[in-house]
Amino acid sequence: MPKVFRMEELNMKPRLSPVPEFAWHTTRGLSELAGAKQLLFEIRSLDPGKYSYPYHFHRSAEELFVILSGHAMLRTPAGLQEVKTGDTVFFECGADGAHQLYNHTSEPCCYVDLRTTFGIDVAEYPDSGKINILPYEELYQAKDRADYYLGEDRTAEIWRQLLGDAKTEGQEQE
């Protein structure tokens, strides 16, 4: 069944951040209220003089902003540009879709933030070198990437031990 969300009925809550430059209000949980399975969406109001999420991109999610009111500066790999009421901005998967908003005005900038979800996504933060496993919000430094086979050189030894334990358990049951 279709769900209608009216701006005047939405409960916008402040999103608190330990970094004061990141401040906005959000509906938090709107897509869950709608029963959405493959879309995550919220309505956000970016406070004057503040930034949205840190500059980032998604590896497995496309994202779309629809500016409902106000103006903001959009940062992308192509540089900076102003977005305003009525603009729709699409962000593709990967580094070319990196983005961040900054409200350079004295009025809030209200927008719909919509992205696809198919379970797990990875967001990367080029400015800080972090990797975020979503939806779990497990963050790691990208510089700590490891070789696929690192630490796997004991496989035969582990199997010998497991097989030895299995023989021991089998003999005890006889």
Short mmCIF file of N, CA and C in Angstrom, two decimals:
data_model
loop_
_atom_site.label_atom_id
_atom_site.label_comp_id
_atom_site.label_asym_id
_atom_site.label_seq_id
_atom_site.Cartn_x
_atom_site.Cartn_y
_atom_site.Cartn_z
N MET A 1 0.85 -1.18 0.00
CA MET A 1 0.00 0.00 0.00
C MET A 1 0.88 1.24 0.00
N PRO A 2 0.59 2.21 -0.82
CA PRO A 2 1.38 3.45 -0.85
C PRO A 2 1.37 4.17 0.49
N LYS A 3 2.47 4.79 0.79
CA LYS A 3 2.60 5.57 2.03
C LYS A 3 2.93 7.01 1.65
N VAL A 4 2.20 7.94 2.25
CA VAL A 4 2.43 9.35 2.01
C VAL A 4 3.04 9.95 3.27
N PHE A 5 4.14 10.63 3.11
CA PHE A 5 4.80 11.32 4.21
C PHE A 5 4.69 12.81 3.96
N ARG A 6 4.05 13.50 4.85
CA ARG A 6 3.85 14.95 4.71
C ARG A 6 4.90 15.69 5.53
N MET A 7 5.53 16.68 4.91
CA MET A 7 6.60 17.44 5.58
C MET A 7 6.16 17.96 6.94
N GLU A 8 4.95 18.50 7.01
CA GLU A 8 4.51 19.11 8.28
C GLU A 8 4.26 18.07 9.38
N GLU A 9 4.20 16.78 9.00
CA GLU A 9 3.96 15.72 9.98
C GLU A 9 5.22 14.96 10.36
N LEU A 10 6.31 15.24 9.68
CA LEU A 10 7.55 14.50 9.94
C LEU A 10 8.22 14.99 11.21
N ASN A 11 8.78 14.06 11.92
CA ASN A 11 9.50 14.36 13.15
C ASN A 11 10.99 14.38 12.83
N MET A 12 11.51 15.57 12.57
CA MET A 12 12.93 15.73 12.25
C MET A 12 13.73 15.80 13.55
N LYS A 13 14.72 14.93 13.66
CA LYS A 13 15.55 14.90 14.86
C LYS A 13 16.97 15.33 14.51
N PRO A 14 17.62 16.05 15.43
CA PRO A 14 19.01 16.43 15.15
C PRO A 14 19.91 15.19 15.14
N ARG A 15 20.84 15.17 14.23
CA ARG A 15 21.85 14.11 14.22
C ARG A 15 23.07 14.69 14.91
N LEU A 16 23.38 14.12 16.04
CA LEU A 16 24.49 14.63 16.84
C LEU A 16 25.79 14.03 16.35
N SER A 17 26.82 14.85 16.31
CA SER A 17 28.14 14.43 15.86
C SER A 17 29.19 14.98 16.81
N PRO A 18 30.23 14.21 17.10
CA PRO A 18 31.30 14.75 17.94
C PRO A 18 32.12 15.82 17.22
N VAL A 19 31.94 15.91 15.90
CA VAL A 19 32.61 16.95 15.11
C VAL A 19 31.55 18.01 14.81
N PRO A 20 31.66 19.20 15.39
CA PRO A 20 30.60 20.20 15.29
C PRO A 20 30.29 20.68 13.86
N GLU A 21 31.20 20.49 12.93
CA GLU A 21 30.95 20.93 11.55
C GLU A 21 29.90 20.08 10.84
N PHE A 22 29.60 18.90 11.38
CA PHE A 22 28.60 18.02 10.79
C PHE A 22 27.33 18.12 11.62
N ALA A 23 26.32 18.81 11.09
CA ALA A 23 25.07 18.97 11.84
C ALA A 23 23.89 19.07 10.87
N TRP A 24 22.92 18.25 11.08
CA TRP A 24 21.70 18.31 10.29
C TRP A 24 20.58 17.67 11.08
N HIS A 25 19.39 17.78 10.56
CA HIS A 25 18.22 17.14 11.14
C HIS A 25 17.74 16.09 10.14
N THR A 26 17.20 14.99 10.65
CA THR A 26 16.80 13.90 9.77
C THR A 26 15.55 13.21 10.30
N THR A 27 14.86 12.56 9.38
CA THR A 27 13.66 11.80 9.76
C THR A 27 14.04 10.48 10.41
N ARG A 28 15.22 9.96 10.18
CA ARG A 28 15.77 8.73 10.76
C ARG A 28 14.72 7.62 10.87
N GLY A 29 14.76 6.64 9.98
CA GLY A 29 13.85 5.51 10.03
C GLY A 29 12.68 5.59 9.08
N LEU A 30 12.69 6.56 8.19
CA LEU A 30 11.56 6.75 7.27
C LEU A 30 11.39 5.55 6.35
N SER A 31 12.48 5.02 5.81
CA SER A 31 12.36 3.88 4.89
C SER A 31 11.84 2.64 5.62
N GLU A 32 12.19 2.49 6.89
CA GLU A 32 11.67 1.36 7.68
C GLU A 32 10.17 1.53 7.90
N LEU A 33 9.74 2.76 8.20
CA LEU A 33 8.30 3.01 8.38
C LEU A 33 7.52 2.69 7.11
N ALA A 34 8.13 2.92 5.97
CA ALA A 34 7.47 2.65 4.70
C ALA A 34 7.48 1.16 4.37
N GLY A 35 8.34 0.40 5.03
CA GLY A 35 8.48 -1.02 4.71
C GLY A 35 9.35 -1.27 3.49
N ALA A 36 10.22 -0.32 3.16
CA ALA A 36 11.10 -0.44 1.99
C ALA A 36 12.08 -1.60 2.17
N LYS A 37 12.31 -2.32 1.09
CA LYS A 37 13.24 -3.45 1.12
C LYS A 37 14.55 -3.15 0.40
N GLN A 38 14.51 -2.35 -0.68
CA GLN A 38 15.71 -2.11 -1.47
C GLN A 38 16.05 -0.64 -1.61
N LEU A 39 15.35 0.22 -0.89
CA LEU A 39 15.64 1.65 -0.89
C LEU A 39 15.80 2.13 0.54
N LEU A 40 16.81 2.94 0.76
CA LEU A 40 16.96 3.64 2.03
C LEU A 40 16.71 5.10 1.73
N PHE A 41 15.81 5.73 2.47
CA PHE A 41 15.56 7.15 2.23
C PHE A 41 15.19 7.86 3.50
N GLU A 42 15.62 9.10 3.55
CA GLU A 42 15.34 10.00 4.65
C GLU A 42 15.17 11.39 4.08
N ILE A 43 14.53 12.24 4.84
CA ILE A 43 14.50 13.65 4.50
C ILE A 43 15.43 14.32 5.50
N ARG A 44 16.35 15.11 4.98
CA ARG A 44 17.35 15.75 5.81
C ARG A 44 17.27 17.26 5.65
N SER A 45 17.63 17.94 6.72
CA SER A 45 17.72 19.40 6.69
C SER A 45 19.12 19.77 7.17
N LEU A 46 19.93 20.24 6.24
CA LEU A 46 21.31 20.59 6.53
C LEU A 46 21.36 22.01 7.09
N ASP A 47 21.90 22.12 8.29
CA ASP A 47 21.95 23.40 8.98
C ASP A 47 22.91 24.38 8.29
N PRO A 48 22.64 25.68 8.40
CA PRO A 48 23.53 26.69 7.81
C PRO A 48 24.95 26.55 8.35
N GLY A 49 25.92 26.70 7.44
CA GLY A 49 27.32 26.64 7.83
C GLY A 49 27.83 25.26 8.20
N LYS A 50 27.07 24.21 7.88
CA LYS A 50 27.44 22.84 8.27
C LYS A 50 27.60 21.95 7.05
N TYR A 51 28.25 20.81 7.27
CA TYR A 51 28.51 19.82 6.23
C TYR A 51 27.61 18.60 6.45
N SER A 52 27.30 17.91 5.36
CA SER A 52 26.60 16.64 5.47
C SER A 52 27.61 15.59 5.91
N TYR A 53 27.36 14.37 5.61
CA TYR A 53 28.32 13.31 5.93
C TYR A 53 29.70 13.66 5.36
N PRO A 54 30.76 13.08 5.93
CA PRO A 54 32.08 13.30 5.34
C PRO A 54 32.09 12.89 3.85
N TYR A 55 32.96 13.50 3.09
CA TYR A 55 33.11 13.21 1.66
C TYR A 55 33.30 11.70 1.48
N HIS A 56 32.42 11.07 0.68
CA HIS A 56 32.43 9.62 0.56
C HIS A 56 31.81 9.15 -0.75
N PHE A 57 31.98 7.86 -1.00
CA PHE A 57 31.28 7.20 -2.10
C PHE A 57 30.91 5.79 -1.66
N HIS A 58 29.97 5.21 -2.36
CA HIS A 58 29.50 3.85 -2.07
C HIS A 58 29.97 2.91 -3.17
N ARG A 59 30.39 1.72 -2.78
CA ARG A 59 30.80 0.72 -3.77
C ARG A 59 29.60 -0.03 -4.34
N SER A 60 28.53 -0.19 -3.54
CA SER A 60 27.42 -1.04 -3.97
C SER A 60 26.07 -0.34 -3.89
N ALA A 61 26.04 0.95 -3.84
CA ALA A 61 24.77 1.67 -3.74
C ALA A 61 24.81 2.92 -4.61
N GLU A 62 23.72 3.13 -5.32
CA GLU A 62 23.53 4.39 -6.02
C GLU A 62 22.78 5.31 -5.07
N GLU A 63 22.99 6.60 -5.20
CA GLU A 63 22.37 7.56 -4.29
C GLU A 63 21.80 8.72 -5.08
N LEU A 64 20.74 9.30 -4.55
CA LEU A 64 20.06 10.40 -5.22
C LEU A 64 19.65 11.43 -4.18
N PHE A 65 19.93 12.71 -4.47
CA PHE A 65 19.44 13.81 -3.64
C PHE A 65 18.42 14.59 -4.46
N VAL A 66 17.30 14.93 -3.82
CA VAL A 66 16.32 15.84 -4.41
C VAL A 66 16.24 17.03 -3.46
N ILE A 67 16.65 18.20 -3.93
CA ILE A 67 16.67 19.39 -3.09
C ILE A 67 15.25 19.95 -3.01
N LEU A 68 14.66 19.89 -1.81
CA LEU A 68 13.29 20.34 -1.59
C LEU A 68 13.22 21.85 -1.35
N SER A 69 14.21 22.38 -0.62
CA SER A 69 14.25 23.82 -0.38
C SER A 69 15.66 24.22 0.01
N GLY A 70 16.00 25.46 -0.30
CA GLY A 70 17.31 25.98 0.06
C GLY A 70 18.37 25.76 -1.01
N HIS A 71 19.61 26.04 -0.61
CA HIS A 71 20.78 25.94 -1.48
C HIS A 71 21.90 25.27 -0.68
N ALA A 72 22.82 24.64 -1.39
CA ALA A 72 24.03 24.09 -0.76
C ALA A 72 25.09 23.96 -1.84
N MET A 73 26.34 23.87 -1.40
CA MET A 73 27.44 23.58 -2.31
C MET A 73 27.66 22.08 -2.31
N LEU A 74 27.79 21.52 -3.50
CA LEU A 74 28.02 20.10 -3.68
C LEU A 74 29.48 19.88 -4.08
N ARG A 75 30.16 19.02 -3.34
CA ARG A 75 31.53 18.63 -3.68
C ARG A 75 31.49 17.26 -4.34
N THR A 76 32.11 17.14 -5.49
CA THR A 76 32.25 15.87 -6.21
C THR A 76 33.67 15.81 -6.76
N PRO A 77 34.08 14.69 -7.37
CA PRO A 77 35.41 14.64 -7.97
C PRO A 77 35.61 15.71 -9.06
N ALA A 78 34.52 16.22 -9.64
CA ALA A 78 34.62 17.25 -10.67
C ALA A 78 34.79 18.65 -10.08
N GLY A 79 34.65 18.80 -8.76
CA GLY A 79 34.80 20.10 -8.12
C GLY A 79 33.56 20.50 -7.34
N LEU A 80 33.34 21.80 -7.20
CA LEU A 80 32.23 22.34 -6.44
C LEU A 80 31.19 22.95 -7.37
N GLN A 81 29.92 22.80 -6.99
CA GLN A 81 28.85 23.47 -7.71
C GLN A 81 27.68 23.66 -6.76
N GLU A 82 26.90 24.70 -6.99
CA GLU A 82 25.75 24.97 -6.15
C GLU A 82 24.56 24.14 -6.62
N VAL A 83 23.83 23.59 -5.64
CA VAL A 83 22.54 22.94 -5.92
C VAL A 83 21.48 23.74 -5.20
N LYS A 84 20.25 23.72 -5.76
CA LYS A 84 19.18 24.56 -5.20
C LYS A 84 17.84 23.86 -5.34
N THR A 85 16.83 24.47 -4.76
CA THR A 85 15.46 23.95 -4.78
C THR A 85 15.10 23.44 -6.17
N GLY A 86 14.61 22.20 -6.21
CA GLY A 86 14.18 21.61 -7.47
C GLY A 86 15.24 20.75 -8.15
N ASP A 87 16.50 20.85 -7.74
CA ASP A 87 17.56 20.06 -8.36
C ASP A 87 17.50 18.61 -7.90
N THR A 88 17.82 17.70 -8.81
CA THR A 88 17.96 16.28 -8.52
C THR A 88 19.38 15.90 -8.89
N VAL A 89 20.09 15.25 -7.96
CA VAL A 89 21.49 14.92 -8.17
C VAL A 89 21.67 13.42 -7.97
N PHE A 90 22.23 12.75 -8.99
CA PHE A 90 22.46 11.31 -8.95
C PHE A 90 23.94 11.03 -8.71
N PHE A 91 24.23 10.05 -7.84
CA PHE A 91 25.59 9.63 -7.56
C PHE A 91 25.73 8.15 -7.89
N GLU A 92 26.61 7.86 -8.83
CA GLU A 92 26.84 6.48 -9.24
C GLU A 92 27.69 5.74 -8.21
N CYS A 93 27.75 4.43 -8.32
CA CYS A 93 28.63 3.62 -7.48
C CYS A 93 30.09 3.92 -7.83
N GLY A 94 30.94 3.85 -6.85
CA GLY A 94 32.37 4.01 -7.09
C GLY A 94 32.87 5.42 -6.87
N ALA A 95 34.18 5.57 -7.03
CA ALA A 95 34.87 6.83 -6.73
C ALA A 95 34.32 8.02 -7.51
N ASP A 96 33.82 7.78 -8.73
CA ASP A 96 33.27 8.88 -9.53
C ASP A 96 31.98 9.45 -8.91
N GLY A 97 31.37 8.69 -8.01
CA GLY A 97 30.14 9.14 -7.35
C GLY A 97 30.37 9.76 -5.98
N ALA A 98 31.62 10.09 -5.64
CA ALA A 98 31.92 10.68 -4.33
C ALA A 98 31.20 12.03 -4.19
N HIS A 99 30.76 12.33 -2.95
CA HIS A 99 29.98 13.55 -2.75
C HIS A 99 29.95 13.99 -1.29
N GLN A 100 29.63 15.28 -1.13
CA GLN A 100 29.43 15.89 0.18
C GLN A 100 28.75 17.24 -0.05
N LEU A 101 27.85 17.60 0.86
CA LEU A 101 27.19 18.89 0.79
C LEU A 101 27.73 19.82 1.87
N TYR A 102 27.73 21.11 1.57
CA TYR A 102 28.05 22.15 2.54
C TYR A 102 27.00 23.24 2.38
N ASN A 103 26.34 23.58 3.47
CA ASN A 103 25.34 24.65 3.42
C ASN A 103 26.04 25.98 3.65
N HIS A 104 26.27 26.68 2.57
CA HIS A 104 26.99 27.96 2.58
C HIS A 104 26.05 29.15 2.81
N THR A 105 24.78 28.89 3.11
CA THR A 105 23.79 29.97 3.26
C THR A 105 23.39 30.14 4.72
N SER A 106 22.46 31.05 4.95
CA SER A 106 21.97 31.30 6.31
C SER A 106 20.64 30.58 6.55
N GLU A 107 20.17 29.82 5.58
CA GLU A 107 18.89 29.08 5.70
C GLU A 107 19.16 27.58 5.59
N PRO A 108 18.33 26.74 6.24
CA PRO A 108 18.51 25.29 6.09
C PRO A 108 18.33 24.86 4.63
N CYS A 109 18.99 23.78 4.26
CA CYS A 109 18.81 23.15 2.95
C CYS A 109 18.17 21.79 3.20
N CYS A 110 16.93 21.64 2.73
CA CYS A 110 16.17 20.42 2.96
C CYS A 110 16.20 19.57 1.70
N TYR A 111 16.48 18.27 1.87
CA TYR A 111 16.58 17.39 0.70
C TYR A 111 16.21 15.95 1.05
N VAL A 112 15.78 15.23 0.02
CA VAL A 112 15.55 13.79 0.13
C VAL A 112 16.87 13.11 -0.17
N ASP A 113 17.27 12.18 0.68
CA ASP A 113 18.48 11.38 0.48
C ASP A 113 17.99 9.95 0.25
N LEU A 114 18.18 9.45 -0.95
CA LEU A 114 17.67 8.13 -1.35
C LEU A 114 18.82 7.30 -1.90
N ARG A 115 18.95 6.05 -1.41
CA ARG A 115 19.96 5.17 -1.98
C ARG A 115 19.46 3.74 -2.03
N THR A 116 20.03 3.00 -2.95
CA THR A 116 19.67 1.60 -3.08
C THR A 116 20.36 0.80 -1.99
N THR A 117 19.78 -0.35 -1.68
CA THR A 117 20.41 -1.25 -0.73
C THR A 117 20.11 -2.69 -1.12
N PHE A 118 21.13 -3.48 -1.14
CA PHE A 118 20.99 -4.91 -1.44
C PHE A 118 21.70 -5.70 -0.35
N GLY A 119 21.58 -5.24 0.88
CA GLY A 119 22.24 -5.91 1.99
C GLY A 119 23.44 -5.11 2.45
N ILE A 120 24.62 -5.58 2.07
CA ILE A 120 25.86 -4.95 2.54
C ILE A 120 26.41 -4.00 1.49
N ASP A 121 26.86 -2.85 1.95
CA ASP A 121 27.51 -1.85 1.11
C ASP A 121 28.82 -1.48 1.78
N VAL A 122 29.72 -0.94 1.00
CA VAL A 122 30.98 -0.42 1.53
C VAL A 122 31.07 1.04 1.11
N ALA A 123 31.25 1.91 2.08
CA ALA A 123 31.46 3.34 1.80
C ALA A 123 32.93 3.64 2.05
N GLU A 124 33.51 4.44 1.17
CA GLU A 124 34.91 4.84 1.34
C GLU A 124 34.98 6.35 1.51
N TYR A 125 35.89 6.80 2.35
CA TYR A 125 36.07 8.20 2.69
C TYR A 125 37.46 8.64 2.23
N PRO A 126 37.58 9.23 1.03
CA PRO A 126 38.89 9.60 0.48
C PRO A 126 39.69 10.56 1.35
N ASP A 127 39.05 11.48 2.06
CA ASP A 127 39.78 12.47 2.87
C ASP A 127 40.48 11.84 4.07
N SER A 128 39.85 10.84 4.67
CA SER A 128 40.38 10.25 5.90
C SER A 128 40.91 8.83 5.72
N GLY A 129 40.71 8.24 4.53
CA GLY A 129 41.23 6.90 4.27
C GLY A 129 40.48 5.80 5.00
N LYS A 130 39.22 6.04 5.34
CA LYS A 130 38.43 5.03 6.05
C LYS A 130 37.59 4.22 5.08
N ILE A 131 37.23 3.02 5.54
CA ILE A 131 36.27 2.15 4.85
C ILE A 131 35.20 1.80 5.87
N ASN A 132 33.93 1.90 5.46
CA ASN A 132 32.80 1.66 6.36
C ASN A 132 31.97 0.51 5.80
N ILE A 133 31.78 -0.53 6.59
CA ILE A 133 30.93 -1.66 6.19
C ILE A 133 29.52 -1.33 6.67
N LEU A 134 28.62 -1.12 5.70
CA LEU A 134 27.24 -0.75 6.01
C LEU A 134 26.31 -1.94 5.80
N PRO A 135 25.30 -2.14 6.58
CA PRO A 135 24.72 -1.20 7.53
C PRO A 135 25.31 -1.27 8.94
N TYR A 136 26.35 -2.06 9.13
CA TYR A 136 26.89 -2.30 10.47
C TYR A 136 27.69 -1.14 11.03
N GLU A 137 28.10 -0.20 10.17
CA GLU A 137 28.94 0.93 10.56
C GLU A 137 30.20 0.46 11.28
N GLU A 138 30.88 -0.52 10.64
CA GLU A 138 32.18 -0.98 11.09
C GLU A 138 33.21 -0.25 10.25
N LEU A 139 34.02 0.59 10.89
CA LEU A 139 34.98 1.42 10.16
C LEU A 139 36.40 0.93 10.34
N TYR A 140 37.15 0.95 9.24
CA TYR A 140 38.54 0.52 9.22
C TYR A 140 39.36 1.50 8.41
N GLN A 141 40.64 1.55 8.67
CA GLN A 141 41.55 2.36 7.87
C GLN A 141 41.94 1.56 6.63
N ALA A 142 41.81 2.15 5.47
CA ALA A 142 42.12 1.47 4.22
C ALA A 142 43.59 1.07 4.15
N LYS A 143 44.47 1.81 4.81
CA LYS A 143 45.90 1.49 4.77
C LYS A 143 46.20 0.14 5.41
N ASP A 144 45.26 -0.40 6.19
CA ASP A 144 45.46 -1.69 6.84
C ASP A 144 45.02 -2.87 5.97
N ARG A 145 44.77 -2.64 4.70
CA ARG A 145 44.39 -3.73 3.80
C ARG A 145 45.47 -4.80 3.82
N ALA A 146 45.03 -6.04 3.74
CA ALA A 146 45.96 -7.16 3.82
C ALA A 146 45.86 -8.02 2.57
N ASP A 147 46.90 -8.78 2.30
CA ASP A 147 46.90 -9.75 1.22
C ASP A 147 45.88 -10.85 1.55
N TYR A 148 45.21 -11.34 0.55
CA TYR A 148 44.17 -12.36 0.73
C TYR A 148 44.69 -13.56 1.51
N TYR A 149 45.91 -14.00 1.27
CA TYR A 149 46.44 -15.21 1.90
C TYR A 149 47.24 -14.95 3.17
N LEU A 150 47.28 -13.70 3.63
CA LEU A 150 48.01 -13.38 4.86
C LEU A 150 47.44 -14.18 6.03
N GLY A 151 48.31 -14.90 6.74
CA GLY A 151 47.89 -15.67 7.90
C GLY A 151 47.25 -17.01 7.58
N GLU A 152 47.24 -17.38 6.32
CA GLU A 152 46.61 -18.65 5.91
C GLU A 152 47.63 -19.76 5.71
N ASP A 153 48.86 -19.57 6.13
CA ASP A 153 49.92 -20.54 5.88
C ASP A 153 49.91 -21.71 6.87
N ARG A 154 48.97 -21.75 7.79
CA ARG A 154 48.88 -22.84 8.77
C ARG A 154 47.71 -23.79 8.47
N THR A 155 47.14 -23.70 7.29
CA THR A 155 45.95 -24.49 6.97
C THR A 155 46.18 -25.99 7.14
N ALA A 156 47.27 -26.52 6.60
CA ALA A 156 47.54 -27.96 6.71
C ALA A 156 47.69 -28.37 8.17
N GLU A 157 48.38 -27.54 8.95
CA GLU A 157 48.57 -27.84 10.38
C GLU A 157 47.23 -27.86 11.12
N ILE A 158 46.37 -26.91 10.83
CA ILE A 158 45.05 -26.85 11.46
C ILE A 158 44.24 -28.10 11.11
N TRP A 159 44.29 -28.50 9.85
CA TRP A 159 43.55 -29.69 9.42
C TRP A 159 44.11 -30.96 10.09
N ARG A 160 45.41 -31.06 10.20
CA ARG A 160 46.00 -32.23 10.88
C ARG A 160 45.49 -32.30 12.32
N GLN A 161 45.44 -31.16 12.98
CA GLN A 161 44.95 -31.11 14.36
C GLN A 161 43.47 -31.50 14.41
N LEU A 162 42.68 -30.95 13.50
CA LEU A 162 41.25 -31.28 13.47
C LEU A 162 41.02 -32.76 13.20
N LEU A 163 41.76 -33.31 12.26
CA LEU A 163 41.63 -34.74 11.94
C LEU A 163 42.09 -35.59 13.12
N GLY A 164 43.15 -35.15 13.78
CA GLY A 164 43.62 -35.88 14.96
C GLY A 164 42.58 -35.84 16.07
N ASP A 165 41.94 -34.68 16.29
CA ASP A 165 40.90 -34.55 17.31
C ASP A 165 39.70 -35.42 16.95
N ALA A 166 39.37 -35.49 15.66
CA ALA A 166 38.23 -36.29 15.22
C ALA A 166 38.50 -37.77 15.45
N LYS A 167 39.75 -38.22 15.21
CA LYS A 167 40.11 -39.63 15.46
C LYS A 167 40.01 -39.93 16.94
N THR A 168 40.51 -39.02 17.76
CA THR A 168 40.48 -39.21 19.20
C THR A 168 39.04 -39.32 19.69
N GLU A 169 38.16 -38.42 19.21
CA GLU A 169 36.75 -38.45 19.62
C GLU A 169 36.07 -39.73 19.15
N GLY A 170 36.41 -40.20 17.97
CA GLY A 170 35.83 -41.43 17.42
C GLY A 170 36.25 -42.65 18.22
N GLN A 171 37.51 -42.67 18.69
CA GLN A 171 38.00 -43.79 19.49
C GLN A 171 37.35 -43.80 20.86
N GLU A 172 37.04 -42.62 21.42
CA GLU A 172 36.42 -42.54 22.75
C GLU A 172 34.99 -43.08 22.72
N GLN A 173 34.31 -42.95 21.57
CA GLN A 173 32.92 -43.37 21.48
C GLN A 173 32.79 -44.88 21.33
N GLU A 174 33.87 -45.59 20.96
CA GLU A 174 33.80 -47.04 20.72
C GLU A 174 33.58 -47.82 21.95
#
